[in-house]
Every structure is written in C-alpha cells, then in structure tokens.
Amino acid sequence: MLFQATRHAEFEAIDEILKSHDRDIFRNSSLYVTIEPCIMCAAALRLLNVKNVYFGATNEKFGGCGSVLSIHNEYPM
C-alpha cells in the first residue's frame, strides 16, 4: 500500500487493520496516540465503536475528544 501523506494517521491505521480483520475488532480495541484526534477522526472512531481513545496532549484547535467537541458524549450511538 502506498502511504498517503495527506491522510490522517487514524485513517491509515483503520485501513490497515481492516485488511486482515472484521470491523467488529474495534469494539474491543483501544487507540493510543500522542495528540488528541481531530473532530473528523474522532467521529470515524466513534462510528467504528472503538472502545477507548487515549491521548497525550490536547488538540485545542480541532480536538474531537473533549478539547473542542466531545464526539463520544455529544453524539452517542
């Protein structure tokens, strides 16, 4: 697979995981990242039912896990 430098890392990871697993794997998965996922990525992770998202630093401009929006809490499934 050719790496797409303009794609967010979360989408790269999702695509790579889906090559060898069913999407149900995300229900029992946790994501660890250095920077809080943006709103778009947080929404994608929510739609995939990722169990937990852990991040080391907030994203004050685009954060989707609490800094700007809390996708998981504001848009429950």
PDB file as gemmi writes it, atoms N, CA and C in Angstrom:
CRYST1    1.000    1.000    1.000  90.00  90.00  90.00 P 1                      
ATOM      1  N   MET A   1       0.837  -1.176   0.000  1.00  0.00           N  
ATOM      2  CA  MET A   1       0.000   0.000   0.000  1.00  0.00           C  
ATOM      3  C   MET A   1       0.882   1.238   0.000  1.00  0.00           C  
ATOM      4  N   LEU A   2       0.526   2.187  -0.807  1.00  0.00           N  
ATOM      5  CA  LEU A   2       1.243   3.447  -0.878  1.00  0.00           C  
ATOM      6  C   LEU A   2       0.758   4.354   0.244  1.00  0.00           C  
ATOM      7  N   PHE A   3       1.673   4.892   1.016  1.00  0.00           N  
ATOM      8  CA  PHE A   3       1.320   5.786   2.117  1.00  0.00           C  
ATOM      9  C   PHE A   3       0.835   7.112   1.555  1.00  0.00           C  
ATOM     10  N   GLN A   4      -0.285   7.584   2.075  1.00  0.00           N  
ATOM     11  CA  GLN A   4      -0.860   8.863   1.659  1.00  0.00           C  
ATOM     12  C   GLN A   4      -0.503   9.915   2.707  1.00  0.00           C  
ATOM     13  N   ALA A   5       0.422  10.778   2.412  1.00  0.00           N  
ATOM     14  CA  ALA A   5       0.915  11.760   3.380  1.00  0.00           C  
ATOM     15  C   ALA A   5      -0.142  12.772   3.809  1.00  0.00           C  
ATOM     16  N   THR A   6      -1.195  12.944   3.018  1.00  0.00           N  
ATOM     17  CA  THR A   6      -2.210  13.924   3.367  1.00  0.00           C  
ATOM     18  C   THR A   6      -3.343  13.320   4.204  1.00  0.00           C  
ATOM     19  N   ARG A   7      -3.344  12.007   4.379  1.00  0.00           N  
ATOM     20  CA  ARG A   7      -4.385  11.350   5.179  1.00  0.00           C  
ATOM     21  C   ARG A   7      -4.001  11.354   6.647  1.00  0.00           C  
ATOM     22  N   HIS A   8      -4.979  11.443   7.498  1.00  0.00           N  
ATOM     23  CA  HIS A   8      -4.737  11.403   8.929  1.00  0.00           C  
ATOM     24  C   HIS A   8      -4.317   9.996   9.339  1.00  0.00           C  
ATOM     25  N   ALA A   9      -3.461   9.917  10.331  1.00  0.00           N  
ATOM     26  CA  ALA A   9      -2.908   8.636  10.779  1.00  0.00           C  
ATOM     27  C   ALA A   9      -4.001   7.656  11.205  1.00  0.00           C  
ATOM     28  N   GLU A  10      -5.076   8.166  11.802  1.00  0.00           N  
ATOM     29  CA  GLU A  10      -6.155   7.280  12.228  1.00  0.00           C  
ATOM     30  C   GLU A  10      -6.767   6.538  11.042  1.00  0.00           C  
ATOM     31  N   PHE A  11      -6.926   7.223   9.916  1.00  0.00           N  
ATOM     32  CA  PHE A  11      -7.489   6.572   8.730  1.00  0.00           C  
ATOM     33  C   PHE A  11      -6.514   5.559   8.139  1.00  0.00           C  
ATOM     34  N   GLU A  12      -5.246   5.863   8.172  1.00  0.00           N  
ATOM     35  CA  GLU A  12      -4.235   4.905   7.721  1.00  0.00           C  
ATOM     36  C   GLU A  12      -4.302   3.637   8.578  1.00  0.00           C  
ATOM     37  N   ALA A  13      -4.401   3.815   9.890  1.00  0.00           N  
ATOM     38  CA  ALA A  13      -4.456   2.674  10.804  1.00  0.00           C  
ATOM     39  C   ALA A  13      -5.735   1.861  10.600  1.00  0.00           C  
ATOM     40  N   ILE A  14      -6.860   2.542  10.454  1.00  0.00           N  
ATOM     41  CA  ILE A  14      -8.136   1.854  10.235  1.00  0.00           C  
ATOM     42  C   ILE A  14      -8.065   1.002   8.972  1.00  0.00           C  
ATOM     43  N   ASP A  15      -7.592   1.574   7.885  1.00  0.00           N  
ATOM     44  CA  ASP A  15      -7.488   0.828   6.630  1.00  0.00           C  
ATOM     45  C   ASP A  15      -6.576  -0.388   6.760  1.00  0.00           C  
ATOM     46  N   GLU A  16      -5.464  -0.225   7.465  1.00  0.00           N  
ATOM     47  CA  GLU A  16      -4.513  -1.324   7.627  1.00  0.00           C  
ATOM     48  C   GLU A  16      -5.128  -2.453   8.455  1.00  0.00           C  
ATOM     49  N   ILE A  17      -5.827  -2.111   9.509  1.00  0.00           N  
ATOM     50  CA  ILE A  17      -6.473  -3.120  10.358  1.00  0.00           C  
ATOM     51  C   ILE A  17      -7.566  -3.862   9.596  1.00  0.00           C  
ATOM     52  N   LEU A  18      -8.344  -3.135   8.796  1.00  0.00           N  
ATOM     53  CA  LEU A  18      -9.449  -3.758   8.061  1.00  0.00           C  
ATOM     54  C   LEU A  18      -8.987  -4.694   6.951  1.00  0.00           C  
ATOM     55  N   LYS A  19      -7.711  -4.642   6.594  1.00  0.00           N  
ATOM     56  CA  LYS A  19      -7.179  -5.579   5.595  1.00  0.00           C  
ATOM     57  C   LYS A  19      -7.205  -7.013   6.101  1.00  0.00           C  
ATOM     58  N   SER A  20      -7.065  -7.193   7.418  1.00  0.00           N  
ATOM     59  CA  SER A  20      -6.961  -8.553   7.946  1.00  0.00           C  
ATOM     60  C   SER A  20      -7.950  -8.869   9.065  1.00  0.00           C  
ATOM     61  N   HIS A  21      -8.822  -7.920   9.389  1.00  0.00           N  
ATOM     62  CA  HIS A  21      -9.791  -8.145  10.460  1.00  0.00           C  
ATOM     63  C   HIS A  21     -11.165  -7.613  10.061  1.00  0.00           C  
ATOM     64  N   ASP A  22     -12.181  -8.165  10.689  1.00  0.00           N  
ATOM     65  CA  ASP A  22     -13.538  -7.665  10.548  1.00  0.00           C  
ATOM     66  C   ASP A  22     -13.679  -6.387  11.365  1.00  0.00           C  
ATOM     67  N   ARG A  23     -14.587  -5.511  11.007  1.00  0.00           N  
ATOM     68  CA  ARG A  23     -14.705  -4.231  11.713  1.00  0.00           C  
ATOM     69  C   ARG A  23     -15.119  -4.385  13.173  1.00  0.00           C  
ATOM     70  N   ASP A  24     -15.649  -5.548  13.543  1.00  0.00           N  
ATOM     71  CA  ASP A  24     -16.015  -5.795  14.938  1.00  0.00           C  
ATOM     72  C   ASP A  24     -14.816  -5.773  15.880  1.00  0.00           C  
ATOM     73  N   ILE A  25     -13.615  -5.903  15.341  1.00  0.00           N  
ATOM     74  CA  ILE A  25     -12.419  -5.879  16.186  1.00  0.00           C  
ATOM     75  C   ILE A  25     -12.299  -4.563  16.951  1.00  0.00           C  
ATOM     76  N   PHE A  26     -12.830  -3.493  16.402  1.00  0.00           N  
ATOM     77  CA  PHE A  26     -12.714  -2.184  17.035  1.00  0.00           C  
ATOM     78  C   PHE A  26     -13.490  -2.093  18.350  1.00  0.00           C  
ATOM     79  N   ARG A  27     -14.514  -2.916  18.509  1.00  0.00           N  
ATOM     80  CA  ARG A  27     -15.311  -2.891  19.745  1.00  0.00           C  
ATOM     81  C   ARG A  27     -14.486  -3.259  20.971  1.00  0.00           C  
ATOM     82  N   ASN A  28     -13.434  -4.022  20.771  1.00  0.00           N  
ATOM     83  CA  ASN A  28     -12.568  -4.442  21.869  1.00  0.00           C  
ATOM     84  C   ASN A  28     -11.185  -3.827  21.764  1.00  0.00           C  
ATOM     85  N   SER A  29     -11.067  -2.726  21.038  1.00  0.00           N  
ATOM     86  CA  SER A  29      -9.764  -2.107  20.799  1.00  0.00           C  
ATOM     87  C   SER A  29      -9.673  -0.735  21.462  1.00  0.00           C  
ATOM     88  N   SER A  30      -8.471  -0.403  21.883  1.00  0.00           N  
ATOM     89  CA  SER A  30      -8.169   0.923  22.398  1.00  0.00           C  
ATOM     90  C   SER A  30      -7.131   1.560  21.492  1.00  0.00           C  
ATOM     91  N   LEU A  31      -7.229   2.868  21.317  1.00  0.00           N  
ATOM     92  CA  LEU A  31      -6.288   3.613  20.487  1.00  0.00           C  
ATOM     93  C   LEU A  31      -5.447   4.508  21.387  1.00  0.00           C  
ATOM     94  N   TYR A  32      -4.138   4.450  21.207  1.00  0.00           N  
ATOM     95  CA  TYR A  32      -3.203   5.303  21.935  1.00  0.00           C  
ATOM     96  C   TYR A  32      -2.506   6.193  20.919  1.00  0.00           C  
ATOM     97  N   VAL A  33      -2.617   7.512  21.091  1.00  0.00           N  
ATOM     98  CA  VAL A  33      -1.992   8.468  20.172  1.00  0.00           C  
ATOM     99  C   VAL A  33      -1.353   9.599  20.974  1.00  0.00           C  
ATOM    100  N   THR A  34      -0.420  10.287  20.349  1.00  0.00           N  
ATOM    101  CA  THR A  34       0.253  11.380  21.051  1.00  0.00           C  
ATOM    102  C   THR A  34      -0.622  12.625  21.142  1.00  0.00           C  
ATOM    103  N   ILE A  35      -1.364  12.934  20.075  1.00  0.00           N  
ATOM    104  CA  ILE A  35      -2.208  14.133  20.021  1.00  0.00           C  
ATOM    105  C   ILE A  35      -3.670  13.717  19.899  1.00  0.00           C  
ATOM    106  N   GLU A  36      -4.542  14.421  20.581  1.00  0.00           N  
ATOM    107  CA  GLU A  36      -5.979  14.161  20.529  1.00  0.00           C  
ATOM    108  C   GLU A  36      -6.470  14.138  19.074  1.00  0.00           C  
ATOM    109  N   PRO A  37      -7.234  13.106  18.693  1.00  0.00           N  
ATOM    110  CA  PRO A  37      -7.765  13.052  17.335  1.00  0.00           C  
ATOM    111  C   PRO A  37      -8.643  14.259  17.012  1.00  0.00           C  
ATOM    112  N   CYS A  38      -8.586  14.681  15.754  1.00  0.00           N  
ATOM    113  CA  CYS A  38      -9.425  15.795  15.311  1.00  0.00           C  
ATOM    114  C   CYS A  38     -10.894  15.354  15.300  1.00  0.00           C  
ATOM    115  N   ILE A  39     -11.771  16.291  15.082  1.00  0.00           N  
ATOM    116  CA  ILE A  39     -13.207  16.009  15.089  1.00  0.00           C  
ATOM    117  C   ILE A  39     -13.563  14.946  14.051  1.00  0.00           C  
ATOM    118  N   MET A  40     -12.998  15.036  12.859  1.00  0.00           N  
ATOM    119  CA  MET A  40     -13.286  14.067  11.806  1.00  0.00           C  
ATOM    120  C   MET A  40     -12.847  12.666  12.216  1.00  0.00           C  
ATOM    121  N   CYS A  41     -11.636  12.561  12.747  1.00  0.00           N  
ATOM    122  CA  CYS A  41     -11.113  11.254  13.147  1.00  0.00           C  
ATOM    123  C   CYS A  41     -11.864  10.711  14.357  1.00  0.00           C  
ATOM    124  N   ALA A  42     -12.198  11.581  15.309  1.00  0.00           N  
ATOM    125  CA  ALA A  42     -12.963  11.150  16.474  1.00  0.00           C  
ATOM    126  C   ALA A  42     -14.326  10.609  16.055  1.00  0.00           C  
ATOM    127  N   ALA A  43     -14.941  11.239  15.064  1.00  0.00           N  
ATOM    128  CA  ALA A  43     -16.231  10.760  14.555  1.00  0.00           C  
ATOM    129  C   ALA A  43     -16.079   9.391  13.903  1.00  0.00           C  
ATOM    130  N   ALA A  44     -15.027   9.203  13.123  1.00  0.00           N  
ATOM    131  CA  ALA A  44     -14.782   7.903  12.485  1.00  0.00           C  
ATOM    132  C   ALA A  44     -14.555   6.828  13.543  1.00  0.00           C  
ATOM    133  N   LEU A  45     -13.789   7.138  14.565  1.00  0.00           N  
ATOM    134  CA  LEU A  45     -13.531   6.183  15.639  1.00  0.00           C  
ATOM    135  C   LEU A  45     -14.821   5.854  16.387  1.00  0.00           C  
ATOM    136  N   ARG A  46     -15.672   6.835  16.556  1.00  0.00           N  
ATOM    137  CA  ARG A  46     -16.968   6.619  17.212  1.00  0.00           C  
ATOM    138  C   ARG A  46     -17.854   5.714  16.362  1.00  0.00           C  
ATOM    139  N   LEU A  47     -17.897   5.959  15.067  1.00  0.00           N  
ATOM    140  CA  LEU A  47     -18.717   5.119  14.178  1.00  0.00           C  
ATOM    141  C   LEU A  47     -18.237   3.673  14.149  1.00  0.00           C  
ATOM    142  N   LEU A  48     -16.941   3.478  14.362  1.00  0.00           N  
ATOM    143  CA  LEU A  48     -16.381   2.124  14.402  1.00  0.00           C  
ATOM    144  C   LEU A  48     -16.490   1.500  15.790  1.00  0.00           C  
ATOM    145  N   ASN A  49     -17.012   2.245  16.748  1.00  0.00           N  
ATOM    146  CA  ASN A  49     -17.173   1.773  18.126  1.00  0.00           C  
ATOM    147  C   ASN A  49     -15.853   1.426  18.805  1.00  0.00           C  
ATOM    148  N   VAL A  50     -14.809   2.208  18.537  1.00  0.00           N  
ATOM    149  CA  VAL A  50     -13.536   1.995  19.222  1.00  0.00           C  
ATOM    150  C   VAL A  50     -13.795   2.154  20.721  1.00  0.00           C  
ATOM    151  N   LYS A  51     -13.336   1.175  21.486  1.00  0.00           N  
ATOM    152  CA  LYS A  51     -13.657   1.115  22.909  1.00  0.00           C  
ATOM    153  C   LYS A  51     -13.131   2.314  23.691  1.00  0.00           C  
ATOM    154  N   ASN A  52     -11.851   2.647  23.529  1.00  0.00           N  
ATOM    155  CA  ASN A  52     -11.225   3.748  24.251  1.00  0.00           C  
ATOM    156  C   ASN A  52     -10.239   4.474  23.357  1.00  0.00           C  
ATOM    157  N   VAL A  53     -10.109   5.785  23.586  1.00  0.00           N  
ATOM    158  CA  VAL A  53      -9.086   6.586  22.911  1.00  0.00           C  
ATOM    159  C   VAL A  53      -8.292   7.303  23.995  1.00  0.00           C  
ATOM    160  N   TYR A  54      -6.986   7.065  24.003  1.00  0.00           N  
ATOM    161  CA  TYR A  54      -6.086   7.701  24.961  1.00  0.00           C  
ATOM    162  C   TYR A  54      -5.118   8.596  24.193  1.00  0.00           C  
ATOM    163  N   PHE A  55      -4.928   9.820  24.677  1.00  0.00           N  
ATOM    164  CA  PHE A  55      -4.001  10.730  24.008  1.00  0.00           C  
ATOM    165  C   PHE A  55      -3.168  11.471  25.033  1.00  0.00           C  
ATOM    166  N   GLY A  56      -1.971  11.873  24.597  1.00  0.00           N  
ATOM    167  CA  GLY A  56      -1.030  12.523  25.491  1.00  0.00           C  
ATOM    168  C   GLY A  56      -1.172  14.022  25.576  1.00  0.00           C  
ATOM    169  N   ALA A  57      -1.671  14.648  24.533  1.00  0.00           N  
ATOM    170  CA  ALA A  57      -1.795  16.112  24.512  1.00  0.00           C  
ATOM    171  C   ALA A  57      -3.091  16.501  23.814  1.00  0.00           C  
ATOM    172  N   THR A  58      -3.697  17.564  24.297  1.00  0.00           N  
ATOM    173  CA  THR A  58      -4.941  18.038  23.695  1.00  0.00           C  
ATOM    174  C   THR A  58      -4.675  18.736  22.373  1.00  0.00           C  
ATOM    175  N   ASN A  59      -5.726  18.824  21.578  1.00  0.00           N  
ATOM    176  CA  ASN A  59      -5.684  19.497  20.279  1.00  0.00           C  
ATOM    177  C   ASN A  59      -6.667  20.668  20.384  1.00  0.00           C  
ATOM    178  N   GLU A  60      -6.177  21.800  20.839  1.00  0.00           N  
ATOM    179  CA  GLU A  60      -7.037  22.950  21.152  1.00  0.00           C  
ATOM    180  C   GLU A  60      -7.756  23.540  19.938  1.00  0.00           C  
ATOM    181  N   LYS A  61      -7.275  23.304  18.742  1.00  0.00           N  
ATOM    182  CA  LYS A  61      -7.928  23.838  17.536  1.00  0.00           C  
ATOM    183  C   LYS A  61      -8.968  22.887  16.958  1.00  0.00           C  
ATOM    184  N   PHE A  62      -8.665  21.584  16.950  1.00  0.00           N  
ATOM    185  CA  PHE A  62      -9.509  20.635  16.224  1.00  0.00           C  
ATOM    186  C   PHE A  62      -9.913  19.411  17.028  1.00  0.00           C  
ATOM    187  N   GLY A  63      -9.644  19.377  18.309  1.00  0.00           N  
ATOM    188  CA  GLY A  63      -9.854  18.176  19.123  1.00  0.00           C  
ATOM    189  C   GLY A  63     -11.288  17.686  19.169  1.00  0.00           C  
ATOM    190  N   GLY A  64     -11.455  16.414  18.903  1.00  0.00           N  
ATOM    191  CA  GLY A  64     -12.776  15.802  18.891  1.00  0.00           C  
ATOM    192  C   GLY A  64     -13.053  14.907  20.081  1.00  0.00           C  
ATOM    193  N   CYS A  65     -12.122  14.872  21.036  1.00  0.00           N  
ATOM    194  CA  CYS A  65     -12.294  14.020  22.221  1.00  0.00           C  
ATOM    195  C   CYS A  65     -12.375  14.851  23.493  1.00  0.00           C  
ATOM    196  N   GLY A  66     -12.832  16.081  23.375  1.00  0.00           N  
ATOM    197  CA  GLY A  66     -13.032  16.894  24.550  1.00  0.00           C  
ATOM    198  C   GLY A  66     -12.534  18.320  24.464  1.00  0.00           C  
ATOM    199  N   SER A  67     -11.509  18.600  23.688  1.00  0.00           N  
ATOM    200  CA  SER A  67     -10.967  19.957  23.635  1.00  0.00           C  
ATOM    201  C   SER A  67     -11.890  20.941  22.925  1.00  0.00           C  
ATOM    202  N   VAL A  68     -12.403  20.569  21.763  1.00  0.00           N  
ATOM    203  CA  VAL A  68     -13.335  21.411  21.017  1.00  0.00           C  
ATOM    204  C   VAL A  68     -14.733  20.796  21.094  1.00  0.00           C  
ATOM    205  N   LEU A  69     -14.836  19.543  20.727  1.00  0.00           N  
ATOM    206  CA  LEU A  69     -16.078  18.767  20.834  1.00  0.00           C  
ATOM    207  C   LEU A  69     -15.754  17.456  21.533  1.00  0.00           C  
ATOM    208  N   SER A  70     -16.759  16.894  22.149  1.00  0.00           N  
ATOM    209  CA  SER A  70     -16.624  15.566  22.731  1.00  0.00           C  
ATOM    210  C   SER A  70     -17.559  14.649  21.953  1.00  0.00           C  
ATOM    211  N   ILE A  71     -17.080  14.176  20.826  1.00  0.00           N  
ATOM    212  CA  ILE A  71     -17.901  13.385  19.901  1.00  0.00           C  
ATOM    213  C   ILE A  71     -18.572  12.213  20.623  1.00  0.00           C  
ATOM    214  N   HIS A  72     -17.826  11.524  21.448  1.00  0.00           N  
ATOM    215  CA  HIS A  72     -18.350  10.327  22.129  1.00  0.00           C  
ATOM    216  C   HIS A  72     -19.526  10.678  23.039  1.00  0.00           C  
ATOM    217  N   ASN A  73     -19.437  11.801  23.742  1.00  0.00           N  
ATOM    218  CA  ASN A  73     -20.507  12.184  24.667  1.00  0.00           C  
ATOM    219  C   ASN A  73     -21.639  12.952  24.001  1.00  0.00           C  
ATOM    220  N   GLU A  74     -21.330  13.785  23.036  1.00  0.00           N  
ATOM    221  CA  GLU A  74     -22.347  14.626  22.411  1.00  0.00           C  
ATOM    222  C   GLU A  74     -23.166  13.905  21.347  1.00  0.00           C  
ATOM    223  N   TYR A  75     -22.592  12.859  20.791  1.00  0.00           N  
ATOM    224  CA  TYR A  75     -23.273  12.119  19.729  1.00  0.00           C  
ATOM    225  C   TYR A  75     -23.243  10.630  20.050  1.00  0.00           C  
ATOM    226  N   PRO A  76     -23.950  10.200  21.109  1.00  0.00           N  
ATOM    227  CA  PRO A  76     -23.931   8.771  21.472  1.00  0.00           C  
ATOM    228  C   PRO A  76     -24.590   7.918  20.403  1.00  0.00           C  
ATOM    229  N   MET A  77     -24.155   6.687  20.333  1.00  0.00           N  
ATOM    230  CA  MET A  77     -24.687   5.755  19.342  1.00  0.00           C  
ATOM    231  C   MET A  77     -25.791   4.933  19.967  1.00  0.00           C  
TER     232      MET A  77                                                      
END                                                                             
